[in-house]
mmCIF file of C-alpha atoms in Angstrom:
data_model
loop_
_atom_site.group_PDB
_atom_site.id
_atom_site.type_symbol
_atom_site.label_atom_id
_atom_site.label_comp_id
_atom_site.label_asym_id
_atom_site.label_seq_id
_atom_site.Cartn_x
_atom_site.Cartn_y
_atom_site.Cartn_z
ATOM 1 C CA MET A 21 109.789 -83.717 5.773
ATOM 2 C CA LYS A 22 112.643 -81.630 7.176
ATOM 3 C CA SER A 23 115.979 -81.556 5.403
ATOM 4 C CA ARG A 24 118.532 -83.513 7.418
ATOM 5 C CA VAL A 25 122.219 -82.687 7.866
ATOM 6 C CA ALA A 26 124.494 -85.139 9.651
ATOM 7 C CA VAL A 27 127.286 -83.565 11.708
ATOM 8 C CA VAL A 28 129.940 -85.939 13.028
ATOM 9 C CA LYS A 29 133.078 -85.299 15.069
ATOM 10 C CA THR A 30 136.110 -87.178 13.833
ATOM 11 C CA THR A 31 139.812 -87.910 14.289
ATOM 12 C CA PRO A 32 142.586 -88.946 11.891
ATOM 13 C CA GLU A 33 142.399 -92.455 13.333
ATOM 14 C CA THR A 34 138.635 -92.877 12.855
ATOM 15 C CA VAL A 35 137.847 -90.644 9.879
ATOM 16 C CA LEU A 36 137.020 -93.428 7.396
ATOM 17 C CA ASP A 37 134.539 -95.018 9.797
ATOM 18 C CA ASP A 38 133.158 -91.587 10.680
ATOM 19 C CA ILE A 39 132.533 -90.780 7.016
ATOM 20 C CA ASP A 40 130.570 -94.016 6.737
ATOM 21 C CA ARG A 41 128.569 -93.041 9.826
ATOM 22 C CA ALA A 42 127.879 -89.548 8.455
ATOM 23 C CA LEU A 43 126.496 -90.998 5.227
ATOM 24 C CA GLU A 44 124.328 -93.411 7.201
ATOM 25 C CA LEU A 45 122.974 -90.668 9.474
ATOM 26 C CA ALA A 46 122.103 -88.585 6.408
ATOM 27 C CA HIS A 47 120.314 -91.566 4.791
ATOM 28 C CA VAL A 48 122.440 -91.768 1.657
ATOM 29 C CA ASN A 49 120.585 -94.890 0.449
ATOM 30 C CA ARG A 50 117.327 -92.952 0.258
ATOM 31 C CA PHE A 51 118.705 -90.307 -2.072
ATOM 32 C CA LEU A 52 121.171 -91.980 -4.451
ATOM 33 C CA GLN A 53 119.981 -94.631 -6.887
ATOM 34 C CA LYS A 54 122.182 -97.718 -7.115
ATOM 35 C CA ASN A 55 121.254 -98.610 -10.686
ATOM 36 C CA VAL A 56 122.968 -95.551 -12.200
ATOM 37 C CA PRO A 57 126.604 -94.350 -12.106
ATOM 38 C CA THR A 58 127.629 -91.725 -9.555
ATOM 39 C CA ILE A 59 129.791 -88.701 -10.351
ATOM 40 C CA LEU A 60 132.187 -87.957 -7.487
ATOM 41 C CA LYS A 61 132.599 -84.221 -7.957
ATOM 42 C CA ILE A 62 136.110 -83.453 -6.748
ATOM 43 C CA ASN A 63 137.056 -79.946 -5.607
ATOM 44 C CA ILE A 64 140.551 -78.820 -6.611
ATOM 45 C CA SER A 65 140.821 -75.150 -5.671
ATOM 46 C CA TRP A 66 144.622 -75.161 -5.945
ATOM 47 C CA HIS A 67 147.079 -77.504 -7.603
ATOM 48 C CA PHE A 68 149.299 -77.308 -4.505
ATOM 49 C CA TRP A 69 148.348 -78.975 -1.250
ATOM 50 C CA TYR A 70 147.154 -76.341 1.164
ATOM 51 C CA PRO A 71 145.077 -77.331 4.227
ATOM 52 C CA ALA A 72 141.279 -76.847 3.882
ATOM 53 C CA CYS A 73 141.590 -75.833 0.242
ATOM 54 C CA SER A 74 140.586 -78.932 -1.730
ATOM 55 C CA THR A 75 139.058 -82.404 -1.492
ATOM 56 C CA THR A 76 141.146 -84.454 0.946
ATOM 57 C CA PRO A 77 142.427 -87.973 0.201
ATOM 58 C CA TRP A 78 140.633 -89.408 3.248
ATOM 59 C CA GLN A 79 137.416 -87.718 2.106
ATOM 60 C CA LEU A 80 137.571 -89.393 -1.310
ATOM 61 C CA ASP A 81 138.767 -92.658 0.245
ATOM 62 C CA GLY A 82 136.027 -92.726 2.878
ATOM 63 C CA VAL A 83 133.203 -91.798 0.517
ATOM 64 C CA THR A 84 134.320 -94.302 -2.123
ATOM 65 C CA ALA A 85 134.568 -97.092 0.458
ATOM 66 C CA ALA A 86 131.220 -96.214 2.049
ATOM 67 C CA LEU A 87 129.401 -96.117 -1.294
ATOM 68 C CA SER A 88 131.037 -99.324 -2.522
ATOM 69 C CA ARG A 89 130.052 -101.049 0.712
ATOM 70 C CA ARG A 90 126.437 -100.074 0.034
ATOM 71 C CA GLY A 91 126.413 -101.448 -3.491
ATOM 72 C CA TYR A 92 127.191 -98.363 -5.576
ATOM 73 C CA LYS A 93 129.362 -99.801 -8.346
ATOM 74 C CA ASN A 94 130.147 -97.231 -11.041
ATOM 75 C CA LEU A 95 131.871 -94.310 -9.285
ATOM 76 C CA ILE A 96 133.394 -91.615 -11.507
ATOM 77 C CA PRO A 97 135.653 -88.910 -10.017
ATOM 78 C CA ALA A 98 135.410 -85.773 -12.157
ATOM 79 C CA GLN A 99 136.684 -82.203 -12.196
ATOM 80 C CA ASN A 100 137.097 -79.437 -14.755
ATOM 81 C CA ARG A 101 140.021 -77.056 -14.997
ATOM 82 C CA THR A 102 140.036 -73.319 -14.473
ATOM 83 C CA VAL A 103 142.117 -70.704 -16.218
ATOM 84 C CA VAL A 104 144.520 -70.727 -13.259
ATOM 85 C CA ILE A 105 144.314 -74.290 -11.853
ATOM 86 C CA ASN A 106 145.883 -77.462 -13.283
ATOM 87 C CA PRO A 107 143.716 -80.358 -12.015
ATOM 88 C CA LYS A 108 146.104 -83.105 -13.156
ATOM 89 C CA LEU A 109 148.914 -81.576 -11.125
ATOM 90 C CA GLY A 110 146.443 -81.051 -8.295
ATOM 91 C CA ALA A 111 145.266 -84.674 -8.270
ATOM 92 C CA GLU A 112 148.879 -85.764 -7.818
ATOM 93 C CA ASN A 113 149.882 -83.134 -5.249
ATOM 94 C CA LEU A 114 146.692 -83.674 -3.230
ATOM 95 C CA HIS A 115 147.340 -87.455 -3.137
ATOM 96 C CA LEU A 116 144.024 -88.156 -4.832
ATOM 97 C CA ASN A 117 145.613 -90.302 -7.542
ATOM 98 C CA SER A 118 146.732 -92.869 -4.981
ATOM 99 C CA VAL A 119 143.164 -93.130 -3.656
ATOM 100 C CA MET A 120 141.757 -93.628 -7.145
ATOM 101 C CA GLU A 121 144.376 -96.286 -7.854
ATOM 102 C CA LYS A 122 143.473 -98.042 -4.583
ATOM 103 C CA HIS A 123 139.796 -98.237 -5.566
ATOM 104 C CA GLY A 124 140.301 -98.785 -9.292
ATOM 105 C CA LEU A 125 138.751 -95.446 -10.253
ATOM 106 C CA LYS A 126 139.552 -93.377 -13.322
ATOM 107 C CA PHE A 127 139.629 -89.580 -12.979
ATOM 108 C CA VAL A 128 137.633 -87.880 -15.734
ATOM 109 C CA HIS A 129 139.093 -84.487 -16.615
ATOM 110 C CA LEU A 130 136.114 -82.694 -18.091
ATOM 111 C CA TYR A 131 138.187 -80.457 -20.362
ATOM 112 C CA GLU A 132 139.724 -83.375 -22.278
ATOM 113 C CA PRO A 133 138.744 -83.723 -25.983
ATOM 114 C CA ASP A 134 136.945 -87.036 -25.432
ATOM 115 C CA VAL A 135 134.447 -85.444 -23.009
ATOM 116 C CA GLU A 136 131.435 -84.197 -24.958
ATOM 117 C CA TRP A 137 129.805 -80.912 -23.941
ATOM 118 C CA ILE A 138 126.278 -80.224 -25.143
ATOM 119 C CA THR A 139 123.959 -77.240 -25.187
ATOM 120 C CA TYR A 140 121.412 -77.696 -22.414
ATOM 121 C CA LYS A 141 118.072 -75.911 -22.294
ATOM 122 C CA PRO A 142 116.834 -75.878 -18.686
ATOM 123 C CA LYS A 143 113.192 -76.593 -18.034
ATOM 124 C CA ALA A 144 113.104 -73.991 -15.257
ATOM 125 C CA ASN A 145 113.467 -70.270 -15.812
ATOM 126 C CA MET A 146 117.066 -69.201 -15.265
ATOM 127 C CA LEU A 147 118.030 -66.153 -13.223
ATOM 128 C CA VAL A 148 121.165 -65.305 -15.227
ATOM 129 C CA LEU A 149 122.828 -68.191 -17.091
ATOM 130 C CA ASP A 150 120.677 -67.889 -20.207
ATOM 131 C CA LYS A 151 121.715 -64.237 -20.452
ATOM 132 C CA VAL A 152 125.414 -64.749 -19.673
ATOM 133 C CA TYR A 153 125.652 -67.465 -22.336
ATOM 134 C CA GLU A 154 123.082 -65.992 -24.704
ATOM 135 C CA LYS A 155 125.221 -66.525 -27.816
ATOM 136 C CA GLN A 156 126.658 -70.004 -27.263
ATOM 137 C CA GLY A 157 124.002 -71.431 -24.943
ATOM 138 C CA ILE A 158 124.492 -73.149 -21.588
ATOM 139 C CA GLN A 159 127.078 -75.900 -22.091
ATOM 140 C CA ILE A 160 127.235 -78.906 -19.738
ATOM 141 C CA PRO A 161 129.033 -82.288 -19.876
ATOM 142 C CA LYS A 162 126.767 -84.822 -21.585
ATOM 143 C CA MET A 163 128.087 -87.558 -19.278
ATOM 144 C CA PHE A 164 126.525 -85.862 -16.215
ATOM 145 C CA ILE A 165 122.974 -86.424 -17.444
ATOM 146 C CA GLY A 166 121.238 -89.360 -15.758
ATOM 147 C CA LYS A 167 123.974 -89.924 -13.172
ATOM 148 C CA ASN A 168 123.978 -89.262 -9.426
ATOM 149 C CA ALA A 169 126.097 -86.338 -8.224
ATOM 150 C CA PHE A 170 128.126 -86.651 -5.026
ATOM 151 C CA HIS A 171 129.928 -83.444 -4.013
ATOM 152 C CA LEU A 172 133.213 -83.449 -2.063
ATOM 153 C CA PRO A 173 133.882 -79.862 -0.905
ATOM 154 C CA THR A 174 135.727 -78.622 2.171
ATOM 155 C CA LEU A 175 134.499 -76.242 4.841
ATOM 156 C CA LYS A 176 135.956 -72.848 3.974
ATOM 157 C CA THR A 177 135.337 -69.187 3.267
ATOM 158 C CA HIS A 178 135.280 -67.573 -0.170
ATOM 159 C CA VAL A 179 136.104 -64.048 -1.329
ATOM 160 C CA PHE A 180 133.033 -63.839 -3.590
ATOM 161 C CA THR A 181 130.352 -65.854 -1.778
ATOM 162 C CA THR A 182 131.490 -65.545 1.889
ATOM 163 C CA MET A 183 131.563 -69.347 2.192
ATOM 164 C CA THR A 184 131.720 -72.195 -0.269
ATOM 165 C CA GLY A 185 130.509 -75.774 -0.184
ATOM 166 C CA ALA A 186 128.080 -78.052 -1.999
ATOM 167 C CA MET A 187 126.393 -75.399 -4.139
ATOM 168 C CA LYS A 188 129.630 -73.771 -5.274
ATOM 169 C CA ASN A 189 131.177 -77.172 -5.988
ATOM 170 C CA ALA A 190 128.886 -77.587 -8.999
ATOM 171 C CA PHE A 191 130.578 -74.534 -10.519
ATOM 172 C CA GLY A 192 133.702 -76.584 -11.290
ATOM 173 C CA GLY A 193 131.829 -79.303 -13.121
ATOM 174 C CA LEU A 194 128.747 -78.036 -14.894
ATOM 175 C CA LEU A 195 130.239 -74.930 -16.511
ATOM 176 C CA ASN A 196 133.039 -74.881 -19.064
ATOM 177 C CA ASP A 197 136.201 -72.771 -19.382
ATOM 178 C CA ASN A 198 134.366 -69.442 -19.566
ATOM 179 C CA ARG A 199 132.644 -69.808 -16.207
ATOM 180 C CA HIS A 200 134.533 -66.755 -14.905
ATOM 181 C CA TRP A 201 132.060 -64.776 -17.023
ATOM 182 C CA THR A 202 129.500 -65.459 -14.302
ATOM 183 C CA HIS A 203 131.490 -64.030 -11.374
ATOM 184 C CA SER A 204 129.631 -60.727 -11.449
ATOM 185 C CA VAL A 205 126.380 -62.663 -10.909
ATOM 186 C CA ILE A 206 127.849 -65.534 -8.905
ATOM 187 C CA HIS A 207 125.006 -65.885 -6.380
ATOM 188 C CA GLU A 208 122.345 -66.190 -9.064
ATOM 189 C CA THR A 209 124.618 -68.527 -11.036
ATOM 190 C CA LEU A 210 124.860 -70.974 -8.133
ATOM 191 C CA VAL A 211 121.072 -71.060 -7.851
ATOM 192 C CA ASP A 212 120.718 -71.680 -11.593
ATOM 193 C CA LEU A 213 123.267 -74.495 -11.378
ATOM 194 C CA LEU A 214 121.381 -76.114 -8.517
ATOM 195 C CA GLN A 215 118.209 -75.963 -10.593
ATOM 196 C CA ILE A 216 119.993 -77.627 -13.520
ATOM 197 C CA GLN A 217 121.428 -80.318 -11.241
ATOM 198 C CA LYS A 218 117.961 -81.167 -9.986
ATOM 199 C CA GLU A 219 116.862 -81.612 -13.599
ATOM 200 C CA ILE A 220 119.718 -83.835 -14.791
ATOM 201 C CA HIS A 221 120.750 -85.881 -11.720
ATOM 202 C CA PRO A 222 118.441 -88.614 -10.368
ATOM 203 C CA GLY A 223 120.119 -88.176 -6.970
ATOM 204 C CA MET A 224 122.419 -85.695 -5.212
ATOM 205 C CA PHE A 225 124.472 -85.905 -2.033
ATOM 206 C CA CYS A 226 127.364 -84.137 -0.314
ATOM 207 C CA LEU A 227 130.078 -84.895 2.243
ATOM 208 C CA THR A 228 131.729 -81.670 3.402
ATOM 209 C CA ASP A 229 135.155 -82.132 4.976
ATOM 210 C CA GLY A 230 135.603 -79.856 7.977
ATOM 211 C CA THR A 231 138.512 -81.754 9.483
ATOM 212 C CA ILE A 232 140.608 -78.703 8.687
ATOM 213 C CA ALA A 233 138.515 -75.605 7.963
ATOM 214 C CA GLY A 234 139.637 -72.470 6.133
ATOM 215 C CA ASN A 235 139.154 -68.933 7.462
ATOM 216 C CA GLY A 236 139.837 -65.691 5.606
ATOM 217 C CA ALA A 237 140.421 -65.041 1.910
ATOM 218 C CA GLY A 238 139.286 -68.403 0.573
ATOM 219 C CA PRO A 239 139.258 -70.583 -1.375
ATOM 220 C CA ARG A 240 143.062 -70.529 -1.354
ATOM 221 C CA ILE A 241 144.747 -67.944 0.862
ATOM 222 C CA MET A 242 143.262 -68.942 4.186
ATOM 223 C CA GLU A 243 144.175 -69.511 7.806
ATOM 224 C CA PRO A 244 143.611 -73.271 8.240
ATOM 225 C CA GLN A 245 142.191 -74.395 11.574
ATOM 226 C CA ILE A 246 141.721 -77.965 12.795
ATOM 227 C CA LYS A 247 138.006 -78.441 13.579
ATOM 228 C CA ASN A 248 137.484 -82.220 13.244
ATOM 229 C CA TYR A 249 133.976 -82.074 11.724
ATOM 230 C CA LEU A 250 132.260 -83.927 8.892
ATOM 231 C CA LEU A 251 128.911 -82.871 7.406
ATOM 232 C CA ALA A 252 126.663 -84.929 5.125
ATOM 233 C CA SER A 253 123.319 -84.264 3.451
ATOM 234 C CA ALA A 254 121.226 -84.758 0.335
ATOM 235 C CA ASP A 255 120.195 -81.077 0.497
ATOM 236 C CA SER A 256 122.951 -78.852 -0.924
ATOM 237 C CA VAL A 257 121.298 -75.744 0.486
ATOM 238 C CA ALA A 258 120.888 -77.183 3.978
ATOM 239 C CA ILE A 259 124.431 -78.525 4.284
ATOM 240 C CA ASP A 260 125.851 -75.167 3.173
ATOM 241 C CA ALA A 261 123.534 -73.374 5.587
ATOM 242 C CA ILE A 262 124.706 -75.461 8.545
ATOM 243 C CA ALA A 263 128.335 -75.083 7.472
ATOM 244 C CA ALA A 264 127.817 -71.312 7.272
ATOM 245 C CA LYS A 265 126.202 -71.253 10.709
ATOM 246 C CA MET A 266 129.091 -73.215 12.212
ATOM 247 C CA MET A 267 131.525 -70.746 10.664
ATOM 248 C CA GLY A 268 129.648 -67.884 12.297
ATOM 249 C CA PHE A 269 127.624 -66.562 9.356
ATOM 250 C CA ASP A 270 123.855 -66.100 9.126
ATOM 251 C CA PRO A 271 122.868 -68.397 6.225
ATOM 252 C CA MET A 272 119.805 -66.331 5.351
ATOM 253 C CA LYS A 273 122.041 -63.293 4.813
ATOM 254 C CA LEU A 274 124.109 -65.117 2.197
ATOM 255 C CA LYS A 275 122.451 -64.233 -1.084
ATOM 256 C CA PHE A 276 122.870 -67.563 -2.879
ATOM 257 C CA LEU A 277 121.436 -69.504 0.069
ATOM 258 C CA ASN A 278 118.554 -67.084 0.537
ATOM 259 C CA LEU A 279 117.701 -67.207 -3.173
ATOM 260 C CA ALA A 280 117.807 -71.014 -3.252
ATOM 261 C CA HIS A 281 115.639 -71.179 -0.128
ATOM 262 C CA GLU A 282 113.059 -68.773 -1.557
ATOM 263 C CA LYS A 283 112.917 -70.738 -4.820
ATOM 264 C CA GLY A 284 112.226 -73.950 -2.898
ATOM 265 C CA LEU A 285 115.459 -75.651 -3.976
ATOM 266 C CA GLY A 286 116.439 -76.519 -0.413
ATOM 267 C CA THR A 287 116.320 -75.297 3.174
ATOM 268 C CA ALA A 288 118.617 -72.506 4.371
ATOM 269 C CA ARG A 289 116.879 -71.559 7.623
ATOM 270 C CA PRO A 290 118.780 -73.468 10.349
ATOM 271 C CA GLN A 291 115.758 -73.855 12.642
ATOM 272 C CA ASP A 292 113.995 -75.745 9.831
ATOM 273 C CA ILE A 293 116.857 -78.237 9.395
ATOM 274 C CA GLU A 294 117.144 -81.492 11.342
ATOM 275 C CA ILE A 295 120.651 -82.081 12.711
ATOM 276 C CA ALA A 296 121.683 -85.712 13.182
ATOM 277 C CA GLY A 297 124.735 -86.502 15.284
ATOM 278 C CA GLU A 298 126.518 -83.726 17.155
ATOM 279 C CA ASP A 299 124.863 -80.921 19.094
ATOM 280 C CA ILE A 300 126.138 -77.801 17.300
ATOM 281 C CA SER A 301 123.838 -75.281 18.985
ATOM 282 C CA THR A 302 126.800 -73.447 20.528
ATOM 283 C CA VAL A 303 129.339 -73.978 17.729
ATOM 284 C CA ASN A 304 130.696 -70.748 16.242
ATOM 285 C CA PHE A 305 134.115 -70.600 14.591
ATOM 286 C CA HIS A 306 133.917 -66.784 14.276
ATOM 287 C CA PHE A 307 135.235 -66.963 10.722
ATOM 288 C CA GLU A 308 135.492 -63.911 8.461
ATOM 289 C CA SER A 309 135.606 -63.693 4.687
ATOM 290 C CA LYS A 310 138.494 -61.422 3.723
ATOM 291 C CA ASP A 311 140.053 -60.091 0.535
ATOM 292 C CA THR A 312 143.425 -60.430 -1.135
ATOM 293 C CA PHE A 313 145.172 -58.016 -3.463
ATOM 294 C CA ALA A 314 143.890 -60.147 -6.348
ATOM 295 C CA SER A 315 140.271 -60.373 -5.148
ATOM 296 C CA LYS A 316 140.089 -56.617 -4.583
ATOM 297 C CA GLY A 317 140.985 -56.125 -8.227
ATOM 298 C CA GLN A 318 138.427 -58.707 -9.323
ATOM 299 C CA LYS A 319 135.689 -57.076 -7.269
ATOM 300 C CA ALA A 320 136.516 -53.713 -8.815
ATOM 301 C CA ILE A 321 135.961 -55.301 -12.227
ATOM 302 C CA TYR A 322 132.792 -57.190 -11.324
ATOM 303 C CA TRP A 323 131.037 -54.678 -9.070
ATOM 304 C CA GLY A 324 133.188 -51.543 -8.747
ATOM 305 C CA LYS A 325 134.728 -48.710 -10.705
ATOM 306 C CA LEU A 326 136.137 -51.003 -13.395
ATOM 307 C CA LYS A 327 132.747 -52.586 -14.172
ATOM 308 C CA PRO A 328 132.421 -50.702 -17.521
ATOM 309 C CA PHE A 329 135.635 -52.420 -18.655
ATOM 310 C CA GLU A 330 134.651 -55.970 -17.641
ATOM 311 C CA HIS A 331 134.140 -57.243 -21.195
ATOM 312 C CA VAL A 332 137.389 -55.713 -22.423
ATOM 313 C CA LEU A 333 139.430 -57.038 -19.501
ATOM 314 C CA LEU A 334 137.896 -60.520 -19.172
ATOM 315 C CA ARG A 335 136.273 -61.404 -22.501
ATOM 316 C CA SER A 336 138.735 -60.150 -25.097
ATOM 317 C CA PRO A 337 142.278 -60.960 -26.313
ATOM 318 C CA LEU A 338 143.475 -58.991 -23.281
ATOM 319 C CA VAL A 339 142.157 -61.624 -20.875
ATOM 320 C CA PRO A 340 145.469 -63.540 -20.385
ATOM 321 C CA TRP A 341 146.720 -60.623 -18.276
ATOM 322 C CA SER A 342 144.361 -61.674 -15.473
ATOM 323 C CA TYR A 343 145.498 -65.314 -15.539
ATOM 324 C CA ILE A 344 149.158 -64.293 -15.421
ATOM 325 C CA ALA A 345 148.519 -61.867 -12.570
ATOM 326 C CA SER A 346 146.617 -64.469 -10.545
ATOM 327 C CA ARG A 347 149.239 -67.188 -11.045
ATOM 328 C CA ALA A 348 152.039 -64.767 -10.200
ATOM 329 C CA PHE A 349 150.359 -63.661 -6.975
ATOM 330 C CA HIS A 350 149.067 -67.005 -5.713
ATOM 331 C CA ASP A 351 151.585 -69.559 -7.009
ATOM 332 C CA PHE A 352 154.864 -67.681 -7.096
ATOM 333 C CA PHE A 353 154.505 -64.991 -4.449
ATOM 334 C CA TRP A 354 152.052 -66.007 -1.719
ATOM 335 C CA TYR A 355 152.597 -69.777 -1.707
ATOM 336 C CA ASN A 356 156.378 -69.453 -1.602
ATOM 337 C CA ILE A 357 156.516 -66.585 0.908
ATOM 338 C CA PHE A 358 153.697 -67.642 3.258
ATOM 339 C CA GLY A 359 152.023 -70.869 2.159
ATOM 340 C CA LYS A 360 154.955 -73.252 2.460
ATOM 341 C CA THR A 361 155.492 -72.297 6.110
ATOM 342 C CA ILE A 362 151.842 -73.051 6.910
ATOM 343 C CA VAL A 363 151.972 -76.327 4.982
ATOM 344 C CA LYS A 364 155.112 -77.407 6.849
ATOM 345 C CA LYS A 365 153.393 -76.698 10.170
ATOM 346 C CA PHE A 366 150.323 -78.739 9.243
ATOM 347 C CA LEU A 367 152.353 -81.666 7.950
ATOM 348 C CA ASN A 368 153.524 -82.104 11.542
ATOM 349 C CA THR A 369 149.949 -82.505 12.825
ATOM 350 C CA ALA A 370 148.067 -85.802 12.965
ATOM 351 C CA TRP A 371 146.060 -84.754 9.902
ATOM 352 C CA GLY A 372 149.256 -83.860 8.069
ATOM 353 C CA LYS A 373 150.702 -87.267 8.838
ATOM 354 C CA LEU A 374 147.513 -88.898 7.551
ATOM 355 C CA PHE A 375 147.808 -86.816 4.374
ATOM 356 C CA GLU A 376 151.394 -87.989 3.858
ATOM 357 C CA SER A 377 150.331 -91.616 4.339
ATOM 358 C CA TYR A 378 148.375 -91.364 1.072
ATOM 359 C CA LYS A 379 151.519 -90.723 -1.007
#
């Protein structure tokens, strides 16, 4: 049976109904069990609101309502922190807290002391994770085991993986604070994480928000563009492949998608994927993945001239320098000089007004 990806056009006025339709077209009931809890894997790529960057309030609202309507009762929003992102601040600034309050949901911050992390030994052979975490083992949240996983990414580019979506969204949940250790082998890491997800989750699904899509040096410093699309699928590889194709990339040339396809973890070849809903045969956003000053430095450490110093720079007492540099560039320089102007512009759009309505 072909992997199916639902693609639905939407508007700010109809987005909640359109999310419901996207889930129906992608046969959500066939892939998520109703007798187990469902993790709603939030994506907070920045603790400021910036269009296309993070899970949107209408995305969380629409998915929660659609699942509840179908009899899914125990829904658990969850997200981990990163060394440069504060998810509690993000949940407030992104107006996600108001959605959770509306639906009676409790946000689980995976880095809190009451969340137990365990050493997990995958049944499948890993490409890299067993080597990266050779000393401490692969650590995952115990609470994820036996629960459905529902991913809530946005449609955007990424400086390391060209584009990001369902597969990359697992990165912010399944791996702990030291997940930046995997950046030099990020493509293989995403494939390993997908393999682990298939072992621990009885069902998986994704709703990618492409209402506002991000072009350029994602996942943060992007040029947001209103595209009015929603994508849904139970196949993380297929939904990312179609998102990549719509952005103008060849999915089979993206290493993490090609690897996942070859390992049989999903379908990345667009001609082998069934599209339900919109005809996207001529859709091409002509997006490009670009670099920032910060990402150029990171790439030099992971793959360039500074590679011999990776352990010293990123796995030693010197490591705080990189966090400080990233926060200084993104939060204090770029957001204040450029980001606020873009945010102000988008708050005047229909999507911006919808965002503000979730305050």
